[in-house]
C-alpha cells in the first residue's frame, strides 16, 4: 500500500516538524511548525497581569510563571497538533538573549524532551528567531534588509542567510520598545507600553509638540532614543494639569518622532543594502515594535522610495511567540545544525555572533 502510493506519486514524507519554546521575557509560548511554513499548533500565555502591578517585567516572577505554565502549554500544543514527540524532527528553545531565569526554564525543558525522545535540541538565538520570521510568514528568500525593533534591541542589518548577518547600525542607548514603554509610564498609560501609546496616539495631534528626531540627517544607520525620551518628559512636565487630549497629543507627537527617526535611518541602511546586496528586494520589519501600524505605514513609504518592497509578519508574530523559535530551529536543523545538551543559555547573545560565528 505504501509502495503503491509512492509509485503513483501520492506518497510524500511528512515535512520536517519542529517544536519551539519561548521563555526569554514575559511570554510563555510553545508552537509546532513544519517545513511547508505551516504553524500546526501554538499556545501563548502573556504574563501581563503578573507584572502589571510593578509597571515592568520582574525577572524572578517571570521565571516562576514560566515554570508554572510551560508543561501544560507544551502538552496542549502537541495535543492540538495531534503529534507525539516521536513525530518531531527537533526541539528548539530560545536560549538567549533574555532574562536568565526564563531562559533556563525553557532551554532545560527542551533539553529534557530532546533527551527523552532522542530528538536533536536546538538552542535558538531569540533575535535570529525575530529575524527569520518573515520567511515563515511570507516565504521570503535571502537577502533582505531587516529593521529589528523590540524591547531590548533596535538595529538595521542585512540578512544574507541563516547565521549570516551584516550589521549596519544599532542603538547607542535605549531600544525603541523600551522608549515606548517609558513614554507610556510617563504618560500614565500603563503596561505594556507600546500598544497603549499607539492606542492613545490615534486621537492625538502629532504636530502639537516638536520633539527631536535623534540623529536624523546624519550619515549612518545608528539610533539614539534617550534625547527623545527626555524631550517628551519636558513637554509633559510643562503642562500644568495634562488632560486626556494632552496625553493623546503627546503620544502622537512621540510616535511621529519615532517614525521619522526610523524612516531616516532605514533610508540610509537601504542605500548600504543596495550596494552590498544588489539582488535584494525586500525591507522587513520584525520585533514587538514592528506591530505598530503607524510605524509600518512609514516603513512602507521608505521601502517604496528606495525600490524595495516592505514586508512584516502579522502583529501577533512580531511580538514574542514560539512559532518564530520553532521556525528558526527548523531553518538551522535542515542545514544540519543542532546543539549539545550542555549548551548554556546566554543573557547576552549578539546576533552577529549567532550560531557559531565568532
Ligand atoms: O519582541 P518583543 O515582544 O519582546 C522583546 O524581545 O523585547 O517586543 C516587546 C516590545 C515592548 O517594548 C513593547 O512595548 C513593544 O515591543 N511593542 C510596541 C507595540 N507592541 C509591542 N511598540 C509600539 N507599538 C506597538 N503596537
Ligand atoms: Zn523579542
PDB file of C-alpha atoms in Angstrom, residues 51-357:
ATOM      1  CA  UNK A  51       3.892  42.122  36.051  1.00  0.00           C
ATOM      2  CA  UNK A  52       1.385  44.967  35.699  1.00  0.00           C
ATOM      3  CA  UNK A  53       1.433  45.936  39.405  1.00  0.00           C
ATOM      4  CA  UNK A  54       5.193  46.593  39.106  1.00  0.00           C
ATOM      5  CA  UNK A  55       4.996  48.564  35.846  1.00  0.00           C
ATOM      6  CA  UNK A  56       7.549  46.309  34.164  1.00  0.00           C
ATOM      7  CA  UNK A  57       8.790  42.739  33.917  1.00  0.00           C
ATOM      8  CA  UNK A  58      10.114  41.338  37.219  1.00  0.00           C
ATOM      9  CA  UNK A  59      12.661  38.610  36.319  1.00  0.00           C
ATOM     10  CA  UNK A  60      12.007  36.367  39.329  1.00  0.00           C
ATOM     11  CA  UNK A  61       8.240  36.468  38.820  1.00  0.00           C
ATOM     12  CA  UNK A  62       8.707  35.778  35.110  1.00  0.00           C
ATOM     13  CA  UNK A  63      10.856  32.698  35.735  1.00  0.00           C
ATOM     14  CA  UNK A  64       8.347  31.254  38.185  1.00  0.00           C
ATOM     15  CA  UNK A  65       5.429  31.922  35.867  1.00  0.00           C
ATOM     16  CA  UNK A  66       7.245  30.168  33.000  1.00  0.00           C
ATOM     17  CA  UNK A  67       7.849  27.199  35.273  1.00  0.00           C
ATOM     18  CA  UNK A  68       4.169  27.083  36.285  1.00  0.00           C
ATOM     19  CA  UNK A  69       2.827  27.225  32.738  1.00  0.00           C
ATOM     20  CA  UNK A  70       5.246  25.681  30.314  1.00  0.00           C
ATOM     21  CA  UNK A  71       4.445  21.977  30.769  1.00  0.00           C
ATOM     22  CA  UNK A  72       0.745  22.486  30.187  1.00  0.00           C
ATOM     23  CA  UNK A  73       1.325  24.740  27.171  1.00  0.00           C
ATOM     24  CA  UNK A  74       3.599  22.163  25.543  1.00  0.00           C
ATOM     25  CA  UNK A  75       1.085  19.385  26.237  1.00  0.00           C
ATOM     26  CA  UNK A  76      -1.778  21.398  24.733  1.00  0.00           C
ATOM     27  CA  UNK A  77       0.303  22.357  21.706  1.00  0.00           C
ATOM     28  CA  UNK A  78       1.301  18.766  20.971  1.00  0.00           C
ATOM     29  CA  UNK A  79      -2.304  17.662  21.534  1.00  0.00           C
ATOM     30  CA  UNK A  80      -3.693  20.221  19.132  1.00  0.00           C
ATOM     31  CA  UNK A  81      -1.084  19.304  16.518  1.00  0.00           C
ATOM     32  CA  UNK A  82      -2.032  15.660  17.043  1.00  0.00           C
ATOM     33  CA  UNK A  83       1.619  14.711  17.404  1.00  0.00           C
ATOM     34  CA  UNK A  84       3.789  12.711  19.751  1.00  0.00           C
ATOM     35  CA  UNK A  85       7.408  13.579  20.401  1.00  0.00           C
ATOM     36  CA  UNK A  86       8.414  10.757  18.038  1.00  0.00           C
ATOM     37  CA  UNK A  87       6.776  12.736  15.205  1.00  0.00           C
ATOM     38  CA  UNK A  88       9.098  15.690  15.725  1.00  0.00           C
ATOM     39  CA  UNK A  89      12.390  16.227  13.935  1.00  0.00           C
ATOM     40  CA  UNK A  90      13.777  18.612  16.527  1.00  0.00           C
ATOM     41  CA  UNK A  91      13.043  20.548  19.707  1.00  0.00           C
ATOM     42  CA  UNK A  92      14.076  24.204  19.855  1.00  0.00           C
ATOM     43  CA  UNK A  93      14.129  26.740  22.670  1.00  0.00           C
ATOM     44  CA  UNK A  94      15.087  30.390  22.772  1.00  0.00           C
ATOM     45  CA  UNK A  95      18.391  30.221  24.661  1.00  0.00           C
ATOM     46  CA  UNK A  96      19.252  33.929  24.674  1.00  0.00           C
ATOM     47  CA  UNK A  97      19.419  36.845  24.778  1.00  0.00           C
ATOM     48  CA  UNK A  98      16.938  37.455  27.576  1.00  0.00           C
ATOM     49  CA  UNK A  99      16.243  37.039  31.287  1.00  0.00           C
ATOM     50  CA  UNK A 100      18.368  34.144  32.504  1.00  0.00           C
ATOM     51  CA  UNK A 101      15.734  32.594  34.796  1.00  0.00           C
ATOM     52  CA  UNK A 102      13.226  32.240  31.979  1.00  0.00           C
ATOM     53  CA  UNK A 103      15.856  31.066  29.503  1.00  0.00           C
ATOM     54  CA  UNK A 104      16.907  28.325  31.906  1.00  0.00           C
ATOM     55  CA  UNK A 105      13.309  27.143  32.296  1.00  0.00           C
ATOM     56  CA  UNK A 106      12.662  26.937  28.550  1.00  0.00           C
ATOM     57  CA  UNK A 107      16.022  25.551  27.499  1.00  0.00           C
ATOM     58  CA  UNK A 108      16.086  22.951  30.283  1.00  0.00           C
ATOM     59  CA  UNK A 109      12.589  21.760  29.409  1.00  0.00           C
ATOM     60  CA  UNK A 110      13.542  21.485  25.728  1.00  0.00           C
ATOM     61  CA  UNK A 111      16.743  19.597  26.547  1.00  0.00           C
ATOM     62  CA  UNK A 112      14.843  17.140  28.735  1.00  0.00           C
ATOM     63  CA  UNK A 113      12.293  16.482  25.996  1.00  0.00           C
ATOM     64  CA  UNK A 114      15.061  16.119  23.416  1.00  0.00           C
ATOM     65  CA  UNK A 115      16.932  13.661  25.619  1.00  0.00           C
ATOM     66  CA  UNK A 116      13.839  11.592  26.403  1.00  0.00           C
ATOM     67  CA  UNK A 117      12.709  11.432  22.776  1.00  0.00           C
ATOM     68  CA  UNK A 118      16.139  11.126  21.152  1.00  0.00           C
ATOM     69  CA  UNK A 119      15.476  14.196  19.034  1.00  0.00           C
ATOM     70  CA  UNK A 120      18.009  16.958  18.296  1.00  0.00           C
ATOM     71  CA  UNK A 121      17.998  20.003  20.576  1.00  0.00           C
ATOM     72  CA  UNK A 122      18.368  23.476  19.047  1.00  0.00           C
ATOM     73  CA  UNK A 123      19.436  26.481  21.102  1.00  0.00           C
ATOM     74  CA  UNK A 124      17.863  29.351  19.192  1.00  0.00           C
ATOM     75  CA  UNK A 125      19.010  32.950  19.313  1.00  0.00           C
ATOM     76  CA  UNK A 126      15.839  34.953  20.057  1.00  0.00           C
ATOM     77  CA  UNK A 127      16.966  37.764  17.733  1.00  0.00           C
ATOM     78  CA  UNK A 128      17.559  35.279  14.936  1.00  0.00           C
ATOM     79  CA  UNK A 129      14.037  33.986  15.514  1.00  0.00           C
ATOM     80  CA  UNK A 130      12.653  37.522  15.006  1.00  0.00           C
ATOM     81  CA  UNK A 131      14.966  37.971  12.011  1.00  0.00           C
ATOM     82  CA  UNK A 132      13.763  34.825  10.204  1.00  0.00           C
ATOM     83  CA  UNK A 133      10.022  35.130  10.979  1.00  0.00           C
ATOM     84  CA  UNK A 134       9.256  36.762   7.623  1.00  0.00           C
ATOM     85  CA  UNK A 135      10.494  33.598   5.906  1.00  0.00           C
ATOM     86  CA  UNK A 136       7.856  31.636   7.815  1.00  0.00           C
ATOM     87  CA  UNK A 137       5.027  34.115   7.218  1.00  0.00           C
ATOM     88  CA  UNK A 138       5.903  35.425   3.741  1.00  0.00           C
ATOM     89  CA  UNK A 139       8.241  32.790   2.338  1.00  0.00           C
ATOM     90  CA  UNK A 140      10.960  35.373   1.650  1.00  0.00           C
ATOM     91  CA  UNK A 141      14.248  34.497   0.016  1.00  0.00           C
ATOM     92  CA  UNK A 142      17.601  35.850   1.190  1.00  0.00           C
ATOM     93  CA  UNK A 143      18.911  38.512   1.199  1.00  0.00           C
ATOM     94  CA  UNK A 144      16.704  41.173   2.791  1.00  0.00           C
ATOM     95  CA  UNK A 145      17.181  44.344   4.764  1.00  0.00           C
ATOM     96  CA  UNK A 146      15.898  43.958   8.310  1.00  0.00           C
ATOM     97  CA  UNK A 147      14.823  46.533  10.863  1.00  0.00           C
ATOM     98  CA  UNK A 148      14.720  44.675  14.169  1.00  0.00           C
ATOM     99  CA  UNK A 149      12.862  46.727  16.761  1.00  0.00           C
ATOM    100  CA  UNK A 150      11.949  45.184  20.096  1.00  0.00           C
ATOM    101  CA  UNK A 151      12.012  45.889  23.805  1.00  0.00           C
ATOM    102  CA  UNK A 152      15.718  45.176  24.049  1.00  0.00           C
ATOM    103  CA  UNK A 153      17.086  45.836  20.548  1.00  0.00           C
ATOM    104  CA  UNK A 154      16.983  48.353  17.713  1.00  0.00           C
ATOM    105  CA  UNK A 155      19.145  47.506  14.747  1.00  0.00           C
ATOM    106  CA  UNK A 156      19.352  47.546  10.975  1.00  0.00           C
ATOM    107  CA  UNK A 157      21.056  44.641   9.220  1.00  0.00           C
ATOM    108  CA  UNK A 158      21.303  42.706   6.014  1.00  0.00           C
ATOM    109  CA  UNK A 159      20.059  39.143   6.425  1.00  0.00           C
ATOM    110  CA  UNK A 160      22.086  37.208   3.871  1.00  0.00           C
ATOM    111  CA  UNK A 161      21.386  33.685   5.081  1.00  0.00           C
ATOM    112  CA  UNK A 162      20.766  31.642   8.211  1.00  0.00           C
ATOM    113  CA  UNK A 163      23.501  32.767  10.605  1.00  0.00           C
ATOM    114  CA  UNK A 164      24.738  35.378   8.110  1.00  0.00           C
ATOM    115  CA  UNK A 165      24.002  38.899   9.276  1.00  0.00           C
ATOM    116  CA  UNK A 166      25.681  42.172   8.354  1.00  0.00           C
ATOM    117  CA  UNK A 167      25.075  44.899  10.915  1.00  0.00           C
ATOM    118  CA  UNK A 168      24.517  48.440   9.591  1.00  0.00           C
ATOM    119  CA  UNK A 169      23.648  50.195  12.807  1.00  0.00           C
ATOM    120  CA  UNK A 170      22.140  49.822  16.247  1.00  0.00           C
ATOM    121  CA  UNK A 171      21.035  51.995  19.134  1.00  0.00           C
ATOM    122  CA  UNK A 172      23.581  53.819  21.256  1.00  0.00           C
ATOM    123  CA  UNK A 173      21.252  53.912  24.246  1.00  0.00           C
ATOM    124  CA  UNK A 174      17.616  52.815  24.653  1.00  0.00           C
ATOM    125  CA  UNK A 175      15.864  50.331  22.400  1.00  0.00           C
ATOM    126  CA  UNK A 176      12.774  51.777  20.742  1.00  0.00           C
ATOM    127  CA  UNK A 177      10.414  49.400  22.565  1.00  0.00           C
ATOM    128  CA  UNK A 178      11.994  50.485  25.839  1.00  0.00           C
ATOM    129  CA  UNK A 179      11.408  54.130  24.837  1.00  0.00           C
ATOM    130  CA  UNK A 180       7.747  53.337  24.078  1.00  0.00           C
ATOM    131  CA  UNK A 181       7.429  51.630  27.463  1.00  0.00           C
ATOM    132  CA  UNK A 182       8.993  54.591  29.283  1.00  0.00           C
ATOM    133  CA  UNK A 183       6.787  57.028  27.368  1.00  0.00           C
ATOM    134  CA  UNK A 184       3.725  55.035  28.396  1.00  0.00           C
ATOM    135  CA  UNK A 185       4.772  55.095  32.050  1.00  0.00           C
ATOM    136  CA  UNK A 186       5.415  58.839  31.896  1.00  0.00           C
ATOM    137  CA  UNK A 187       2.004  59.460  30.326  1.00  0.00           C
ATOM    138  CA  UNK A 188       0.255  57.214  32.830  1.00  0.00           C
ATOM    139  CA  UNK A 189      -0.787  54.763  30.108  1.00  0.00           C
ATOM    140  CA  UNK A 190       0.337  51.673  31.968  1.00  0.00           C
ATOM    141  CA  UNK A 191       1.999  48.444  30.943  1.00  0.00           C
ATOM    142  CA  UNK A 192       2.735  47.069  28.391  1.00  0.00           C
ATOM    143  CA  UNK A 193       3.552  50.450  26.913  1.00  0.00           C
ATOM    144  CA  UNK A 194       3.863  50.138  23.142  1.00  0.00           C
ATOM    145  CA  UNK A 195       0.278  49.175  22.342  1.00  0.00           C
ATOM    146  CA  UNK A 196      -1.014  51.749  24.885  1.00  0.00           C
ATOM    147  CA  UNK A 197       0.939  54.592  23.252  1.00  0.00           C
ATOM    148  CA  UNK A 198      -0.263  53.524  19.815  1.00  0.00           C
ATOM    149  CA  UNK A 199      -3.870  53.498  21.027  1.00  0.00           C
ATOM    150  CA  UNK A 200      -3.644  56.890  22.746  1.00  0.00           C
ATOM    151  CA  UNK A 201      -1.955  58.404  19.677  1.00  0.00           C
ATOM    152  CA  UNK A 202      -4.973  57.614  17.497  1.00  0.00           C
ATOM    153  CA  UNK A 203      -6.861  60.565  18.963  1.00  0.00           C
ATOM    154  CA  UNK A 204      -3.816  62.849  19.127  1.00  0.00           C
ATOM    155  CA  UNK A 205      -2.263  65.652  17.084  1.00  0.00           C
ATOM    156  CA  UNK A 206       1.258  64.537  16.056  1.00  0.00           C
ATOM    157  CA  UNK A 207       2.272  68.124  15.207  1.00  0.00           C
ATOM    158  CA  UNK A 208       1.411  69.725  18.555  1.00  0.00           C
ATOM    159  CA  UNK A 209       4.736  69.049  20.281  1.00  0.00           C
ATOM    160  CA  UNK A 210       8.015  69.490  18.399  1.00  0.00           C
ATOM    161  CA  UNK A 211      10.062  66.569  19.674  1.00  0.00           C
ATOM    162  CA  UNK A 212      13.596  65.829  18.388  1.00  0.00           C
ATOM    163  CA  UNK A 213      14.346  63.290  15.654  1.00  0.00           C
ATOM    164  CA  UNK A 214      17.649  61.984  17.071  1.00  0.00           C
ATOM    165  CA  UNK A 215      20.461  61.536  14.505  1.00  0.00           C
ATOM    166  CA  UNK A 216      18.123  62.346  11.596  1.00  0.00           C
ATOM    167  CA  UNK A 217      20.018  63.813   8.657  1.00  0.00           C
ATOM    168  CA  UNK A 218      23.318  62.372   9.877  1.00  0.00           C
ATOM    169  CA  UNK A 219      25.130  59.624   7.981  1.00  0.00           C
ATOM    170  CA  UNK A 220      24.958  56.022   9.152  1.00  0.00           C
ATOM    171  CA  UNK A 221      22.230  53.742  10.418  1.00  0.00           C
ATOM    172  CA  UNK A 222      22.655  54.068  14.173  1.00  0.00           C
ATOM    173  CA  UNK A 223      19.927  55.120  16.583  1.00  0.00           C
ATOM    174  CA  UNK A 224      19.546  57.059  19.799  1.00  0.00           C
ATOM    175  CA  UNK A 225      16.327  57.478  21.752  1.00  0.00           C
ATOM    176  CA  UNK A 226      17.307  58.871  25.127  1.00  0.00           C
ATOM    177  CA  UNK A 227      17.050  62.509  23.952  1.00  0.00           C
ATOM    178  CA  UNK A 228      13.564  61.896  22.611  1.00  0.00           C
ATOM    179  CA  UNK A 229      12.529  60.393  25.925  1.00  0.00           C
ATOM    180  CA  UNK A 230      13.885  63.411  27.837  1.00  0.00           C
ATOM    181  CA  UNK A 231      12.185  65.853  25.463  1.00  0.00           C
ATOM    182  CA  UNK A 232       8.882  64.066  25.953  1.00  0.00           C
ATOM    183  CA  UNK A 233       9.249  64.314  29.735  1.00  0.00           C
ATOM    184  CA  UNK A 234       9.976  68.070  29.491  1.00  0.00           C
ATOM    185  CA  UNK A 235       6.960  68.627  27.236  1.00  0.00           C
ATOM    186  CA  UNK A 236       4.728  66.685  29.633  1.00  0.00           C
ATOM    187  CA  UNK A 237       6.045  68.474  32.716  1.00  0.00           C
ATOM    188  CA  UNK A 238       5.448  71.861  31.089  1.00  0.00           C
ATOM    189  CA  UNK A 239       1.712  71.195  31.124  1.00  0.00           C
ATOM    190  CA  UNK A 240       0.083  72.273  34.394  1.00  0.00           C
ATOM    191  CA  UNK A 241      -2.598  69.579  34.522  1.00  0.00           C
ATOM    192  CA  UNK A 242      -2.469  67.319  31.467  1.00  0.00           C
ATOM    193  CA  UNK A 243      -5.881  66.125  30.319  1.00  0.00           C
ATOM    194  CA  UNK A 244      -6.802  63.234  28.074  1.00  0.00           C
ATOM    195  CA  UNK A 245      -6.286  65.280  24.891  1.00  0.00           C
ATOM    196  CA  UNK A 246      -2.860  66.443  26.064  1.00  0.00           C
ATOM    197  CA  UNK A 247      -1.835  62.842  26.654  1.00  0.00           C
ATOM    198  CA  UNK A 248      -3.119  61.835  23.220  1.00  0.00           C
ATOM    199  CA  UNK A 249      -1.191  64.707  21.598  1.00  0.00           C
ATOM    200  CA  UNK A 250       1.987  63.797  23.484  1.00  0.00           C
ATOM    201  CA  UNK A 251       1.633  60.138  22.478  1.00  0.00           C
ATOM    202  CA  UNK A 252       1.025  61.065  18.839  1.00  0.00           C
ATOM    203  CA  UNK A 253       3.959  63.500  18.813  1.00  0.00           C
ATOM    204  CA  UNK A 254       6.241  60.858  20.328  1.00  0.00           C
ATOM    205  CA  UNK A 255       5.134  58.221  17.830  1.00  0.00           C
ATOM    206  CA  UNK A 256       5.634  60.639  14.917  1.00  0.00           C
ATOM    207  CA  UNK A 257       9.169  61.452  16.091  1.00  0.00           C
ATOM    208  CA  UNK A 258       9.938  57.737  16.407  1.00  0.00           C
ATOM    209  CA  UNK A 259       8.553  57.103  12.921  1.00  0.00           C
ATOM    210  CA  UNK A 260      10.598  59.950  11.371  1.00  0.00           C
ATOM    211  CA  UNK A 261      13.765  58.680  13.033  1.00  0.00           C
ATOM    212  CA  UNK A 262      13.181  55.109  11.871  1.00  0.00           C
ATOM    213  CA  UNK A 263      12.443  56.340   8.350  1.00  0.00           C
ATOM    214  CA  UNK A 264      15.621  58.436   8.201  1.00  0.00           C
ATOM    215  CA  UNK A 265      17.933  55.705   9.494  1.00  0.00           C
ATOM    216  CA  UNK A 266      16.277  52.983   7.422  1.00  0.00           C
ATOM    217  CA  UNK A 267      16.713  55.077   4.259  1.00  0.00           C
ATOM    218  CA  UNK A 268      20.468  55.224   4.911  1.00  0.00           C
ATOM    219  CA  UNK A 269      20.591  51.488   5.535  1.00  0.00           C
ATOM    220  CA  UNK A 270      18.642  50.882   2.320  1.00  0.00           C
ATOM    221  CA  UNK A 271      21.439  52.583   0.367  1.00  0.00           C
ATOM    222  CA  UNK A 272      24.051  50.377   2.073  1.00  0.00           C
ATOM    223  CA  UNK A 273      21.965  47.284   1.448  1.00  0.00           C
ATOM    224  CA  UNK A 274      21.561  48.057  -2.265  1.00  0.00           C
ATOM    225  CA  UNK A 275      25.321  48.431  -2.536  1.00  0.00           C
ATOM    226  CA  UNK A 276      26.097  45.186  -0.642  1.00  0.00           C
ATOM    227  CA  UNK A 277      23.217  43.073  -1.940  1.00  0.00           C
ATOM    228  CA  UNK A 278      22.108  44.374  -5.337  1.00  0.00           C
ATOM    229  CA  UNK A 279      19.840  41.338  -5.762  1.00  0.00           C
ATOM    230  CA  UNK A 280      17.951  42.171  -2.542  1.00  0.00           C
ATOM    231  CA  UNK A 281      14.388  43.371  -2.996  1.00  0.00           C
ATOM    232  CA  UNK A 282      12.801  43.438   0.454  1.00  0.00           C
ATOM    233  CA  UNK A 283      12.689  45.588   3.567  1.00  0.00           C
ATOM    234  CA  UNK A 284      11.459  43.567   6.543  1.00  0.00           C
ATOM    235  CA  UNK A 285      10.429  44.795   9.991  1.00  0.00           C
ATOM    236  CA  UNK A 286      10.419  42.429  12.949  1.00  0.00           C
ATOM    237  CA  UNK A 287      10.245  42.505  16.740  1.00  0.00           C
ATOM    238  CA  UNK A 288       7.481  43.769  19.020  1.00  0.00           C
ATOM    239  CA  UNK A 289       7.619  47.413  17.925  1.00  0.00           C
ATOM    240  CA  UNK A 290       7.034  46.303  14.330  1.00  0.00           C
ATOM    241  CA  UNK A 291       3.463  45.560  15.421  1.00  0.00           C
ATOM    242  CA  UNK A 292       2.833  49.332  15.402  1.00  0.00           C
ATOM    243  CA  UNK A 293       0.617  50.247  12.435  1.00  0.00           C
ATOM    244  CA  UNK A 294       1.830  53.832  12.134  1.00  0.00           C
ATOM    245  CA  UNK A 295       5.459  52.738  12.002  1.00  0.00           C
ATOM    246  CA  UNK A 296       4.648  50.018   9.483  1.00  0.00           C
ATOM    247  CA  UNK A 297       2.982  52.569   7.190  1.00  0.00           C
ATOM    248  CA  UNK A 298       6.044  54.835   7.334  1.00  0.00           C
ATOM    249  CA  UNK A 299       8.411  51.965   6.603  1.00  0.00           C
ATOM    250  CA  UNK A 300       6.303  51.013   3.622  1.00  0.00           C
ATOM    251  CA  UNK A 301       6.879  54.521   2.219  1.00  0.00           C
ATOM    252  CA  UNK A 302      10.619  54.320   2.851  1.00  0.00           C
ATOM    253  CA  UNK A 303      10.794  50.955   1.101  1.00  0.00           C
ATOM    254  CA  UNK A 304       8.904  52.245  -1.928  1.00  0.00           C
ATOM    255  CA  UNK A 305      11.137  55.309  -2.165  1.00  0.00           C
ATOM    256  CA  UNK A 306      14.199  53.054  -2.299  1.00  0.00           C
ATOM    257  CA  UNK A 307      12.937  50.464  -4.734  1.00  0.00           C
ATOM    258  CA  UNK A 308      12.264  47.890  -2.030  1.00  0.00           C
ATOM    259  CA  UNK A 309       9.092  46.020  -1.104  1.00  0.00           C
ATOM    260  CA  UNK A 310       8.039  46.138   2.541  1.00  0.00           C
ATOM    261  CA  UNK A 311       7.050  43.040   4.486  1.00  0.00           C
ATOM    262  CA  UNK A 312       6.349  42.447   8.158  1.00  0.00           C
ATOM    263  CA  UNK A 313       4.878  39.481   9.972  1.00  0.00           C
ATOM    264  CA  UNK A 314       1.332  39.892  11.314  1.00  0.00           C
ATOM    265  CA  UNK A 315       1.460  41.775  14.665  1.00  0.00           C
ATOM    266  CA  UNK A 316       0.994  38.633  16.783  1.00  0.00           C
ATOM    267  CA  UNK A 317       4.140  37.159  15.202  1.00  0.00           C
ATOM    268  CA  UNK A 318       6.086  40.424  15.619  1.00  0.00           C
ATOM    269  CA  UNK A 319       5.803  40.289  19.389  1.00  0.00           C
ATOM    270  CA  UNK A 320       7.409  37.349  21.177  1.00  0.00           C
ATOM    271  CA  UNK A 321       5.997  33.967  20.206  1.00  0.00           C
ATOM    272  CA  UNK A 322       7.111  30.354  19.880  1.00  0.00           C
ATOM    273  CA  UNK A 323       6.363  29.838  16.178  1.00  0.00           C
ATOM    274  CA  UNK A 324       9.350  32.038  15.353  1.00  0.00           C
ATOM    275  CA  UNK A 325      11.582  29.985  17.663  1.00  0.00           C
ATOM    276  CA  UNK A 326      10.390  26.715  16.129  1.00  0.00           C
ATOM    277  CA  UNK A 327      10.949  28.146  12.645  1.00  0.00           C
ATOM    278  CA  UNK A 328      14.488  29.361  13.391  1.00  0.00           C
ATOM    279  CA  UNK A 329      15.229  25.931  14.849  1.00  0.00           C
ATOM    280  CA  UNK A 330      13.866  24.285  11.718  1.00  0.00           C
ATOM    281  CA  UNK A 331      15.935  26.527   9.449  1.00  0.00           C
ATOM    282  CA  UNK A 332      19.100  25.544  11.297  1.00  0.00           C
ATOM    283  CA  UNK A 333      18.133  21.869  11.547  1.00  0.00           C
ATOM    284  CA  UNK A 334      17.665  21.491   7.802  1.00  0.00           C
ATOM    285  CA  UNK A 335      21.132  22.941   7.289  1.00  0.00           C
ATOM    286  CA  UNK A 336      22.490  20.240   9.573  1.00  0.00           C
ATOM    287  CA  UNK A 337      22.586  22.293  12.748  1.00  0.00           C
ATOM    288  CA  UNK A 338      21.990  21.049  16.294  1.00  0.00           C
ATOM    289  CA  UNK A 339      23.300  21.901  19.747  1.00  0.00           C
ATOM    290  CA  UNK A 340      24.668  19.900  22.637  1.00  0.00           C
ATOM    291  CA  UNK A 341      22.676  19.348  25.818  1.00  0.00           C
ATOM    292  CA  UNK A 342      25.464  21.204  27.606  1.00  0.00           C
ATOM    293  CA  UNK A 343      24.565  24.455  25.812  1.00  0.00           C
ATOM    294  CA  UNK A 344      24.434  27.276  28.371  1.00  0.00           C
ATOM    295  CA  UNK A 345      21.678  29.872  27.915  1.00  0.00           C
ATOM    296  CA  UNK A 346      23.125  33.332  27.280  1.00  0.00           C
ATOM    297  CA  UNK A 347      21.632  36.503  28.786  1.00  0.00           C
ATOM    298  CA  UNK A 348      23.628  38.415  26.174  1.00  0.00           C
ATOM    299  CA  UNK A 349      23.950  36.958  22.696  1.00  0.00           C
ATOM    300  CA  UNK A 350      24.503  39.416  19.850  1.00  0.00           C
ATOM    301  CA  UNK A 351      23.027  38.349  16.549  1.00  0.00           C
ATOM    302  CA  UNK A 352      26.194  38.900  14.572  1.00  0.00           C
ATOM    303  CA  UNK A 353      27.788  36.069  16.504  1.00  0.00           C
ATOM    304  CA  UNK A 354      24.677  33.859  16.325  1.00  0.00           C
ATOM    305  CA  UNK A 355      25.121  30.140  15.953  1.00  0.00           C
ATOM    306  CA  UNK A 356      28.770  29.510  15.712  1.00  0.00           C
ATOM    307  CA  UNK A 357      30.047  32.634  14.009  1.00  0.00           C
TER     308      UNK A 357
END
